[in-house]
Coordinates of C-alpha atoms and ligand atoms in Angstrom, one line a residue:
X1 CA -6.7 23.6 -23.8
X2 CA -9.0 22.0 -21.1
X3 CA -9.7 18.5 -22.9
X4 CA -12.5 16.7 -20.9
X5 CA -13.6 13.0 -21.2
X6 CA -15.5 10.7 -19.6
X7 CA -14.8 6.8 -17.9
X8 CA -16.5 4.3 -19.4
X9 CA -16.6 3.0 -15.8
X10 CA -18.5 5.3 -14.1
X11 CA -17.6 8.1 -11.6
X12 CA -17.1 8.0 -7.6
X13 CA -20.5 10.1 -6.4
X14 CA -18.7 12.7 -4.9
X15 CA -15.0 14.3 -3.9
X16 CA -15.8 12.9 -0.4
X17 CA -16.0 9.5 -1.9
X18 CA -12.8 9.6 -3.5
X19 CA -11.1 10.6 -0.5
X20 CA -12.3 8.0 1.0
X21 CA -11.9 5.0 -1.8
X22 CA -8.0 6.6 -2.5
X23 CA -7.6 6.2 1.7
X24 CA -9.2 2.9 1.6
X25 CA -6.7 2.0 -1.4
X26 CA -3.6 3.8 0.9
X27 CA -4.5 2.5 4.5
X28 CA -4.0 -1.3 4.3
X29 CA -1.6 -3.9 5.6
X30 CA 1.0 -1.8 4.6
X31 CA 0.0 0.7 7.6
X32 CA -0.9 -2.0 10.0
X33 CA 1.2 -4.8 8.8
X34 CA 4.2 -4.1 7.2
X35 CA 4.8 -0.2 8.7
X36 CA 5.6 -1.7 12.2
X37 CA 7.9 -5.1 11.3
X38 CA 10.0 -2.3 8.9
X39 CA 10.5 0.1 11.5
X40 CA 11.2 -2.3 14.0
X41 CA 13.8 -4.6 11.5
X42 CA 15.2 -0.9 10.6
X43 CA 16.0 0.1 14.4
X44 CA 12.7 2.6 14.5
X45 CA 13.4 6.1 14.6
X46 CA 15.6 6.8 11.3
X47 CA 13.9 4.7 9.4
X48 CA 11.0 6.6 10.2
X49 CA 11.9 10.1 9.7
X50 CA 13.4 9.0 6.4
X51 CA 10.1 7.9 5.7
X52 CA 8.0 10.8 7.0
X53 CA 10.1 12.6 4.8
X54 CA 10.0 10.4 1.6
X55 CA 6.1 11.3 1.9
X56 CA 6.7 14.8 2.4
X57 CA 8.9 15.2 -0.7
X58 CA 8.3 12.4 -2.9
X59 CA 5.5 10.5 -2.2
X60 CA 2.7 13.5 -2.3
X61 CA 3.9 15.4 -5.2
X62 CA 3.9 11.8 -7.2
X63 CA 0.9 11.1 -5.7
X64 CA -0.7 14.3 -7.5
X65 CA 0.8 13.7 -10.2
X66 CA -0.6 10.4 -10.9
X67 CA -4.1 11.0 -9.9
X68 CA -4.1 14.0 -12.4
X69 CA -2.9 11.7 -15.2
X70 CA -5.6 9.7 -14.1
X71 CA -8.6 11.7 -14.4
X72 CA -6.9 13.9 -17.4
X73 CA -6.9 10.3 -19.7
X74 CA -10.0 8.5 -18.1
X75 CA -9.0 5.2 -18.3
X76 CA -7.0 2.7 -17.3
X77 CA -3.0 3.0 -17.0
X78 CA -2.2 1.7 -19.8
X79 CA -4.7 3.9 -22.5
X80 CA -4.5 7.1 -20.3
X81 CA -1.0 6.8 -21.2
X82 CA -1.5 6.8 -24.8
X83 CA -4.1 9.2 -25.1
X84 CA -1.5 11.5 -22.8
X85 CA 1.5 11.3 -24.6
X86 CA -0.9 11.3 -27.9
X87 CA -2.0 14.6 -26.7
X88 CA 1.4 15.8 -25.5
X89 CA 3.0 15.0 -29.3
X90 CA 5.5 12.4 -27.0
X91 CA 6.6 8.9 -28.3
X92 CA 3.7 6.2 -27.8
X93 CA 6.3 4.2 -25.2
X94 CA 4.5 5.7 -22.9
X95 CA 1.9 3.7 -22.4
X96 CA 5.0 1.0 -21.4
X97 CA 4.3 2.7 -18.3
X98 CA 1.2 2.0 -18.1
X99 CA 2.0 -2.2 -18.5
X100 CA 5.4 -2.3 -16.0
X101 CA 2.4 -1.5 -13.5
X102 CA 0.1 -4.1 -14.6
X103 CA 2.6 -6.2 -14.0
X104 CA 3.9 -5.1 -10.6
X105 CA -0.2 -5.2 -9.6
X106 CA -0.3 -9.2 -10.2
X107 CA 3.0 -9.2 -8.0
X108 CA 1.7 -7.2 -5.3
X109 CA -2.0 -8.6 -5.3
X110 CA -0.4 -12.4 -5.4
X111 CA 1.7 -11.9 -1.1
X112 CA -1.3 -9.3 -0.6
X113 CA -3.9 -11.7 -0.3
X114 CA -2.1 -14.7 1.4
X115 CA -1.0 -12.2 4.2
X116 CA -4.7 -10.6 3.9
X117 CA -5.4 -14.3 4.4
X118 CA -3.7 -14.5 7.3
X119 CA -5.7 -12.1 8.4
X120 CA -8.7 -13.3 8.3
X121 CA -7.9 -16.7 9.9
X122 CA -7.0 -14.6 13.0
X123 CA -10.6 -13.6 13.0
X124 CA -11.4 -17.1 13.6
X125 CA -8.5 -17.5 16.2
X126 CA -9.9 -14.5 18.0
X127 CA -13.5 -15.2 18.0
X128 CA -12.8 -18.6 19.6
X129 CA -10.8 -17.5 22.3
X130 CA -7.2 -19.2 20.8
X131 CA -5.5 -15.9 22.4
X132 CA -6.7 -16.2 26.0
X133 CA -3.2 -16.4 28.3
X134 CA -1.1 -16.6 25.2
X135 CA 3.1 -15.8 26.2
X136 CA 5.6 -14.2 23.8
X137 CA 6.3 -17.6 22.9
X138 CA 2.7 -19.7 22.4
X139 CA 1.4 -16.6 20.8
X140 CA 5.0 -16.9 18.1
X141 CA 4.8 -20.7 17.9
X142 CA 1.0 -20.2 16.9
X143 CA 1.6 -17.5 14.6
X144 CA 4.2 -19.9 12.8
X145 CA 2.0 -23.3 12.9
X146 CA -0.5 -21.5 11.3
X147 CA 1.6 -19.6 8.2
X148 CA 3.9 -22.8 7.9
X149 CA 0.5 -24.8 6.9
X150 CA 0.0 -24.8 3.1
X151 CA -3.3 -26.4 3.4
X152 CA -4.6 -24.0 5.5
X153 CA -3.5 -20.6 4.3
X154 CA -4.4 -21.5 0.8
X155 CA -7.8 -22.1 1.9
X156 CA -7.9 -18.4 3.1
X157 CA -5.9 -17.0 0.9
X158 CA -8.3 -18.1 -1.9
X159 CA -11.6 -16.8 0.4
X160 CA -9.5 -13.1 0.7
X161 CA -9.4 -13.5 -3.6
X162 CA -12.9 -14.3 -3.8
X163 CA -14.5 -11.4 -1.3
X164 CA -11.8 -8.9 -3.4
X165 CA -13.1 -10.4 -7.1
X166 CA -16.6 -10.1 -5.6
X167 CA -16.5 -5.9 -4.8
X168 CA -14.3 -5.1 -7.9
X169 CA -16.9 -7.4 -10.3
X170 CA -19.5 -5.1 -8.8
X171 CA -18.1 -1.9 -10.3
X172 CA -17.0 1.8 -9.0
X173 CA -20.4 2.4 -7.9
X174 CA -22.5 -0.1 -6.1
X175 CA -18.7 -2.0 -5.4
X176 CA -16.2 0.0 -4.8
X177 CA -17.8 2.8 -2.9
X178 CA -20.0 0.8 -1.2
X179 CA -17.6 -1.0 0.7
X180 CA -15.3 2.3 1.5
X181 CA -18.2 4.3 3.0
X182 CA -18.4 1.9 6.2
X183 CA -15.4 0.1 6.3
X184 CA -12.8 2.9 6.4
X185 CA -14.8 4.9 9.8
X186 CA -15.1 1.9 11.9
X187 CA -11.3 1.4 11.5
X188 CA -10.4 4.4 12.3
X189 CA -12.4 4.3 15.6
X190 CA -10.9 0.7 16.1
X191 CA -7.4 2.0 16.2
X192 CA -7.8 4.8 18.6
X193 CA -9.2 2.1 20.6
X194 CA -5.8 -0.1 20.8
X195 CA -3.9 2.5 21.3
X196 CA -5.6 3.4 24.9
X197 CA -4.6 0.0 25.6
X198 CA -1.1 0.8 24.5
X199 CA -1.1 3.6 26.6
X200 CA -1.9 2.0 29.5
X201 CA 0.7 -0.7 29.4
X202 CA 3.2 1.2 31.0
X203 CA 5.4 1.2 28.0
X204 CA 4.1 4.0 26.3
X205 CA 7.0 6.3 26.4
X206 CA 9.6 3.4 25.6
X207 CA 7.2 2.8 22.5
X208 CA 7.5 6.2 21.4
X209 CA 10.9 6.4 22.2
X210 CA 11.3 3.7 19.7
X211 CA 9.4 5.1 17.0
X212 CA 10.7 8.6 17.1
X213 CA 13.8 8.6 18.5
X214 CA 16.4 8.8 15.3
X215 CA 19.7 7.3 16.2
X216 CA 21.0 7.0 12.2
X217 CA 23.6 4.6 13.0
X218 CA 21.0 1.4 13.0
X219 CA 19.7 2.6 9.7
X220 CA 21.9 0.4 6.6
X221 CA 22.0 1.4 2.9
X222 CA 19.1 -1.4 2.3
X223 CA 16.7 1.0 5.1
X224 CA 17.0 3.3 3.6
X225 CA 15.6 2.2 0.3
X226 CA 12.8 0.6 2.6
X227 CA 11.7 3.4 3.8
X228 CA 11.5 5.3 0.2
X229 CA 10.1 1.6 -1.0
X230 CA 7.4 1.6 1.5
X231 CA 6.1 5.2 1.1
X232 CA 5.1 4.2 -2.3
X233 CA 3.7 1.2 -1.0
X234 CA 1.4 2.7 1.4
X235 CA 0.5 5.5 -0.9
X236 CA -0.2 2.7 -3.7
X237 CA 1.8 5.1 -5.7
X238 CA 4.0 3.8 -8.9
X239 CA 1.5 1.1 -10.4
X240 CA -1.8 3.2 -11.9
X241 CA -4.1 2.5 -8.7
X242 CA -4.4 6.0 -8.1
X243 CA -4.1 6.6 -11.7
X244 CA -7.2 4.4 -11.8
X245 CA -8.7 5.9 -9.0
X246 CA -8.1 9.5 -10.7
X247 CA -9.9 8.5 -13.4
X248 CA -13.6 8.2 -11.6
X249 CA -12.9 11.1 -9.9
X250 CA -15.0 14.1 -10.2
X251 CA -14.1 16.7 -12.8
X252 CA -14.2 20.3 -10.0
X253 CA -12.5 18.4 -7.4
X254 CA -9.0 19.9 -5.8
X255 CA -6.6 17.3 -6.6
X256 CA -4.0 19.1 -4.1
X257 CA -5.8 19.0 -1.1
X258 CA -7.5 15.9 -1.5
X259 CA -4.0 14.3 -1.9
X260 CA -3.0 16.0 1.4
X261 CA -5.7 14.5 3.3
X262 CA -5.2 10.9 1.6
X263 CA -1.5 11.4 2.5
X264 CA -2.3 12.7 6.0
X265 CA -4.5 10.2 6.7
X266 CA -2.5 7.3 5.9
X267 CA 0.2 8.5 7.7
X268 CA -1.8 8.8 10.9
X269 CA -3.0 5.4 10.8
X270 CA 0.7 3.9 10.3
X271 CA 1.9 6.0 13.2
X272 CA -0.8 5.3 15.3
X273 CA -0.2 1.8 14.4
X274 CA 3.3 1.7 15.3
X275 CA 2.6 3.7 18.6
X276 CA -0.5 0.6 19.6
X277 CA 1.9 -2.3 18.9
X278 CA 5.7 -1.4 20.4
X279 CA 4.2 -1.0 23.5
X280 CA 2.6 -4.2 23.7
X281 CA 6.2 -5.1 21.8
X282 CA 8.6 -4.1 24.8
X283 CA 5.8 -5.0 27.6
X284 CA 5.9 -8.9 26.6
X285 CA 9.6 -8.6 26.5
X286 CA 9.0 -9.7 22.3
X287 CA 11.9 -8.3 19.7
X288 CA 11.1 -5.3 17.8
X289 CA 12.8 -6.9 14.7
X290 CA 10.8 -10.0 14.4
X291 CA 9.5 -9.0 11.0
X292 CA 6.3 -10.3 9.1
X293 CA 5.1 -11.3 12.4
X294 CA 5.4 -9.0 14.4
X295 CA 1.8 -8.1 14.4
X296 CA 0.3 -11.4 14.4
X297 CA 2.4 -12.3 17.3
X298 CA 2.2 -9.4 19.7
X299 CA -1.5 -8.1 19.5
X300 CA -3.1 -11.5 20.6
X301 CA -1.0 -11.6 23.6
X302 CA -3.0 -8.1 24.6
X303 CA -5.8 -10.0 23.1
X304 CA -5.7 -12.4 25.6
X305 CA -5.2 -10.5 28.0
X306 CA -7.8 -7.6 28.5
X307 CA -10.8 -7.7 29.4
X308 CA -12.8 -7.5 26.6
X309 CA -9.9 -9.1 24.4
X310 CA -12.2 -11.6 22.8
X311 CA -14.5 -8.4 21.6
X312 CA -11.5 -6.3 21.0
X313 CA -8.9 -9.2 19.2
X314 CA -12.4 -9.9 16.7
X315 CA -12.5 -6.6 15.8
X316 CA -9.4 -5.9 15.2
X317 CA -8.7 -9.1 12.8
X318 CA -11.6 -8.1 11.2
X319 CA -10.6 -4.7 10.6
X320 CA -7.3 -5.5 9.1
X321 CA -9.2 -7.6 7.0
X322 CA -11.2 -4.8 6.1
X323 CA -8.4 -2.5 5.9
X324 CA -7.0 -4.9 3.3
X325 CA -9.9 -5.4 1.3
X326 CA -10.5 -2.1 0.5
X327 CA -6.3 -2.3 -0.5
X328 CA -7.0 -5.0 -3.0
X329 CA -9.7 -3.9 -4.7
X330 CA -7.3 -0.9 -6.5
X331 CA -4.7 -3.4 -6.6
X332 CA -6.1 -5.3 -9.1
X333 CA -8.7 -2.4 -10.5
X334 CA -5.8 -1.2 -12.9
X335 CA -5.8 -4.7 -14.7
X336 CA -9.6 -5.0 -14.7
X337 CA -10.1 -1.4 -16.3
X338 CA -7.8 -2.6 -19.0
X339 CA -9.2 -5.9 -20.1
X340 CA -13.2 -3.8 -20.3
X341 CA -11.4 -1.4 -22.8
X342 CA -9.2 -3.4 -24.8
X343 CA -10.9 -6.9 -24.7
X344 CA -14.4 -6.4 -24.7
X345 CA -14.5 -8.2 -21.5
X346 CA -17.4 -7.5 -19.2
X347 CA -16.6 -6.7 -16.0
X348 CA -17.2 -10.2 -14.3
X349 CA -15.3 -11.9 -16.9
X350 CA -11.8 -9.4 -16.1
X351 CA -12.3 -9.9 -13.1
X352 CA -12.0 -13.5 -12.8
X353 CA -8.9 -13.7 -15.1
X354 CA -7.0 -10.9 -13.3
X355 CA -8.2 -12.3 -9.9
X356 CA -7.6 -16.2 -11.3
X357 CA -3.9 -15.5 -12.4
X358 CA -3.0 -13.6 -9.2
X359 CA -4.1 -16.6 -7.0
X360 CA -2.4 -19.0 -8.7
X361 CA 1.1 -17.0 -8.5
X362 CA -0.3 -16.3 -4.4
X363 CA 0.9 -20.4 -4.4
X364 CA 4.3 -18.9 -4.8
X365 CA 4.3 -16.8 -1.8
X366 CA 1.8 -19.3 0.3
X367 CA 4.7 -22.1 -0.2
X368 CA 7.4 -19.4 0.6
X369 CA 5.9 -19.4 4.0
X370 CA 5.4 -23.4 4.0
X371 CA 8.5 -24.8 3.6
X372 CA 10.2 -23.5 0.0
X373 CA 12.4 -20.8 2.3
X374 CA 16.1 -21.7 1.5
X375 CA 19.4 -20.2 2.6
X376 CA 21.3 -18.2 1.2
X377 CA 25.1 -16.1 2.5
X378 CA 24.5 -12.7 2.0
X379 CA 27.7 -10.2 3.2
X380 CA 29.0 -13.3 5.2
X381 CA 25.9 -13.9 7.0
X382 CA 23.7 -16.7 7.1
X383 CA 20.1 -15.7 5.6
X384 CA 16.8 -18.2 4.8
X385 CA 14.6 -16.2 2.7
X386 CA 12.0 -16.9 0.2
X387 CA 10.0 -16.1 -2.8
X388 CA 7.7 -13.7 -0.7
X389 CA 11.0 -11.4 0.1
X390 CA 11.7 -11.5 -3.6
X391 CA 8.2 -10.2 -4.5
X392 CA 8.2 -7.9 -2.2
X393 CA 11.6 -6.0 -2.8
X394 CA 10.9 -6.3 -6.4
X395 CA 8.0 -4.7 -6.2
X396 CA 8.4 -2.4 -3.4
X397 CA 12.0 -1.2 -3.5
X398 CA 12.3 -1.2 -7.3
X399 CA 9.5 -1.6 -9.5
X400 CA 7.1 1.2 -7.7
X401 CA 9.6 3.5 -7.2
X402 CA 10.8 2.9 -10.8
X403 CA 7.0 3.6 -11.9
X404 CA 6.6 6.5 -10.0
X405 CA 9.6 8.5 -11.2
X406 CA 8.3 7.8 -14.6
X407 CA 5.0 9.3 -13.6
X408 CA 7.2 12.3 -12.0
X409 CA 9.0 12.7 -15.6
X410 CA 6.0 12.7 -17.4
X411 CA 3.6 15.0 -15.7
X412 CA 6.5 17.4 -14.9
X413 CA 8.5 17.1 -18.6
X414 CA 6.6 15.9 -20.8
X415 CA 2.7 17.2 -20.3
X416 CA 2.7 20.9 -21.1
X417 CA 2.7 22.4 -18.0
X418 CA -0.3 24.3 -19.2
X419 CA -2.6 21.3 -18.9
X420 CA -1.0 19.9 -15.9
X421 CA -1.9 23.5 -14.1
X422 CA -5.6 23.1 -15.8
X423 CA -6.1 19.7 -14.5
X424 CA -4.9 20.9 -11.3
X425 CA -6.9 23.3 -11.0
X426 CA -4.1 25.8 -10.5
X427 CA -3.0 29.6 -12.2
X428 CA 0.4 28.8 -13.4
X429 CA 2.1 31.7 -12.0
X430 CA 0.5 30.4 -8.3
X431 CA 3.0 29.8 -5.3
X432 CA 0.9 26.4 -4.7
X433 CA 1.5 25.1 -8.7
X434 CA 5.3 26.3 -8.9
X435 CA 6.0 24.7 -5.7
X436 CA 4.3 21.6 -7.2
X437 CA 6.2 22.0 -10.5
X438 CA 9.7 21.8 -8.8
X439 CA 8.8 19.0 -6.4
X440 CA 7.7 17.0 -9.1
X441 CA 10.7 17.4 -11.8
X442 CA 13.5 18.3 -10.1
X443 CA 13.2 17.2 -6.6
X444 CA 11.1 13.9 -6.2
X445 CA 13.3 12.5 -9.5
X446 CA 16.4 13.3 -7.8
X447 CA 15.4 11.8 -4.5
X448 CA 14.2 8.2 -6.0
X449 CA 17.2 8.4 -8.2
X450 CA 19.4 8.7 -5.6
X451 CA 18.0 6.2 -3.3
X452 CA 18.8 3.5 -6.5
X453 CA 22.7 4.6 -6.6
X454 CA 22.2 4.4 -2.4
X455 CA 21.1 1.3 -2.4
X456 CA 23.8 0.0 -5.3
X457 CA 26.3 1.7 -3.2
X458 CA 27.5 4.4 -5.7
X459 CA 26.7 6.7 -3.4
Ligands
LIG1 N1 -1.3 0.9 0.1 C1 -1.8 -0.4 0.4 C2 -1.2 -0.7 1.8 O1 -0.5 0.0 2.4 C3 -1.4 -1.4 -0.6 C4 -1.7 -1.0 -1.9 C5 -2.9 -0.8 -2.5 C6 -0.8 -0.8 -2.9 N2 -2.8 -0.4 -3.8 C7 -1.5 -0.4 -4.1 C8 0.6 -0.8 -2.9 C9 -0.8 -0.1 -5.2 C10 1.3 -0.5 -4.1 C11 0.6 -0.1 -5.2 O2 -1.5 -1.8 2.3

């Protein structure tokens, strides 16, 4: 029943490379970024367990399943849908799924890029020694000057959008892959790096402490969901990124223990992330719960004061920029693949629309850091939030893990479990497959399920 087809878009070169592209597309500012100001907002240990575990359970045996659906249908979301439930004799809704990602990928790409933005003005802030004898409090009235600047972080959020439109126009081969192969390594050795630093602050153990120390009463209904939220978010599950990715991968490759590694990589960067910045955190007396600046605030001050910083705080910003980059290219791959099939677009030409229309809703986020934030009561308290928190639960608490229990119903109900075990490469009377099979229909449905009725407090 094997039913092989080819991309129109080419192939990543090897199973190495995919790895590679998939951990570029996983390890981003989600990791580096977002992992740290969550935990920290979410009181740190509990959160992350529930996290670790939403990985475990949830996130890897969605993340197989979408990267099989991927390279089973060979093109984008929203045809390798059809073509699936074509082939599978189930309704042509389907490919519904395929568009609620689209969507969520023009959400996601328009905050990515202004914070990726942000990211890469701190290269400049680096390189010319801005962070030299920074305090808790220059280093936090910098970081706000700067994002509360429309001007400015339009200006970088629209550079971040071209360098991402440049790699994706490129293609899978001489883009994509090219830009994976020596970005991911010298992040990796960048990290390790920090966290020596972290280590020698003195505050190591209260760090970890922090990170790993699960005291469930600071965790509310709305961490919880966070933390399910944001292992979909920094698996790039539930939007057809790794559906996309799937589909240039190699036809032999294992797809279970390349998702392991992807998984276990990502992982290790976020926690190694965490474990390099709450140090640094509790050392300059700065609050764990700052949020969406907690990074941008406390690494400078370490910046600025090391020897070395100036080399160290350059590299860093430029990693994250890096780190980010790789992120946005499968953000917005999804939509791109589409427009080639369906409109006859070249490649250049999608990529300028998708890119285009993602900048200009970007404004949205860009103003919701420069003034638009308004205030709102929520459970009696007082509470300024803007557009940029909207996107972001929408899309992370709702919309991705919406897509991805789709994804779970399909390849575990719908496809014949025959071809799912052939795509897999797996007998289906193996221990690995089974496991897989129950993981993916029973218990990752239940799991996201529940977290909705959590969150709405049914249960
Ligand atoms: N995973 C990336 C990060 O952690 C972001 C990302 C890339 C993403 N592709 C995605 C998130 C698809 C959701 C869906 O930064």
């Amino acid at each position: 029943m094997s039913k092989k087809r080819t991309s129109v878009h080419g192939q990543w070169s090897s199973r190495m490379i995919f790895i590679l592209a998939a951990t570029g597309s996983a390890v981003g500012l989600g990791n580096i970024w977002k992992f740290p100001y969550m935990a920290g907002e979410n009181g740190g240990g509990a959160f992350v367990l529930v996290y670790l575990v939403c990985i475990a359970l949830i996130g890897v045996p969605i993340m197989m399943a979408e990267v099989l659906l991927g390279r089973r249908g060979r093109q984008s979301p929203i045809n390798t849908m059809t073509v699936l439930a074509k082939d599978a004799d189930a309704s042509p809704n389907w490919h519904l799924l395929g568009w609620v990602g689209v969507v969520s990928g023009f959400l996601i790409m328009s905050f990515y890029s202004v914070i990726a933005g942000w990211a890469l003005a701190y290269v400049l802030e680096a390189v010319s020694g801005s962070f030299n004898g920074f305090t808790g409090k220059s280093s936090a009235d910098a970081f706000v000057g700067h994002i509360s600047n429309p001007g400015v972080t339009t200006f970088w959020h629209t550079l971040f959008s071209i360098m991402t439109a440049v790699v994706v126009a490129k293609g899978v081969r001489s883009g994509l892959e090219k830009a994976v192969r020596i970005l991911m390594p010298t992040l990796f050795a960048l990290l390790i790096l920090l966290l020596g630093y972290a280590i020698n602050t003195g505050y190591f153990g209260q760090g970890l402490e922090f990170l790993f120390n699960a005291d469930f009463s600071k965790l509310s209904r709305e961490g919880v969901l966070s933390a399910l939220g944001h292992a979909f978010f920094t698996l790039s599950l539930g939007m057809g990124a790794i559906m996309v990715y799937g589909s240039y991968m190699p036809g032999k490759s294992s797809i279970a223990t390349t998702t392991f590694t992807i998984a276990a990589m990502d992982t290790l960067v976020a926690l190694v992330a965490g474990m390099a910045i709450f140090p640094i955190v509790f050392a300059n007396g700065l609050e764990p719960g700052a949020g969406p600046g907690l990074v941008f605030i406390s690494l400078p001050i370490a910046f600025g004061q090391m020897p070395g910083g100036l080399l160290f705080g350059t590299l860093f910003f430029v990693l994250l920029t890096f780190a980010a980059w790789t992120s946005a290219i499968s953000i917005i791959e999804p939509a791109v693949a589409f427009l080639v099939e369906n409109r006859g677009m070249g490649r250049k030409t999608a990529t300028g629309v998708v890119v285009g229309l993602a900048w200009v809703l970007g404004l949205l986020t860009v103003m919701s850091f420069g003034g638009w934030g308004f205030e709102f009561e929520f459970a009696g308290a007082k509470k300024t939030d803007g557009i940029f928190d909207i996107l972001d639960i929408a899309t992370t608490n709702f919309l991705l893990p919406l897509g991805g229990l789709a994804i779970a119903l399909f390849a575990g109900w719908v496809m014949a479990s025959g071809d799912t075990a052939d795509e897999l490469g797996l007998g289906e009377q193996t221990g690995g497959y089974r496991l897989w099979r129950v993981l993916v229909r029973f218990v990752a449905p239940a799991g996201v399920i529940l977290f909705f009725l959590h969150s709405l407090g049914v249960w």
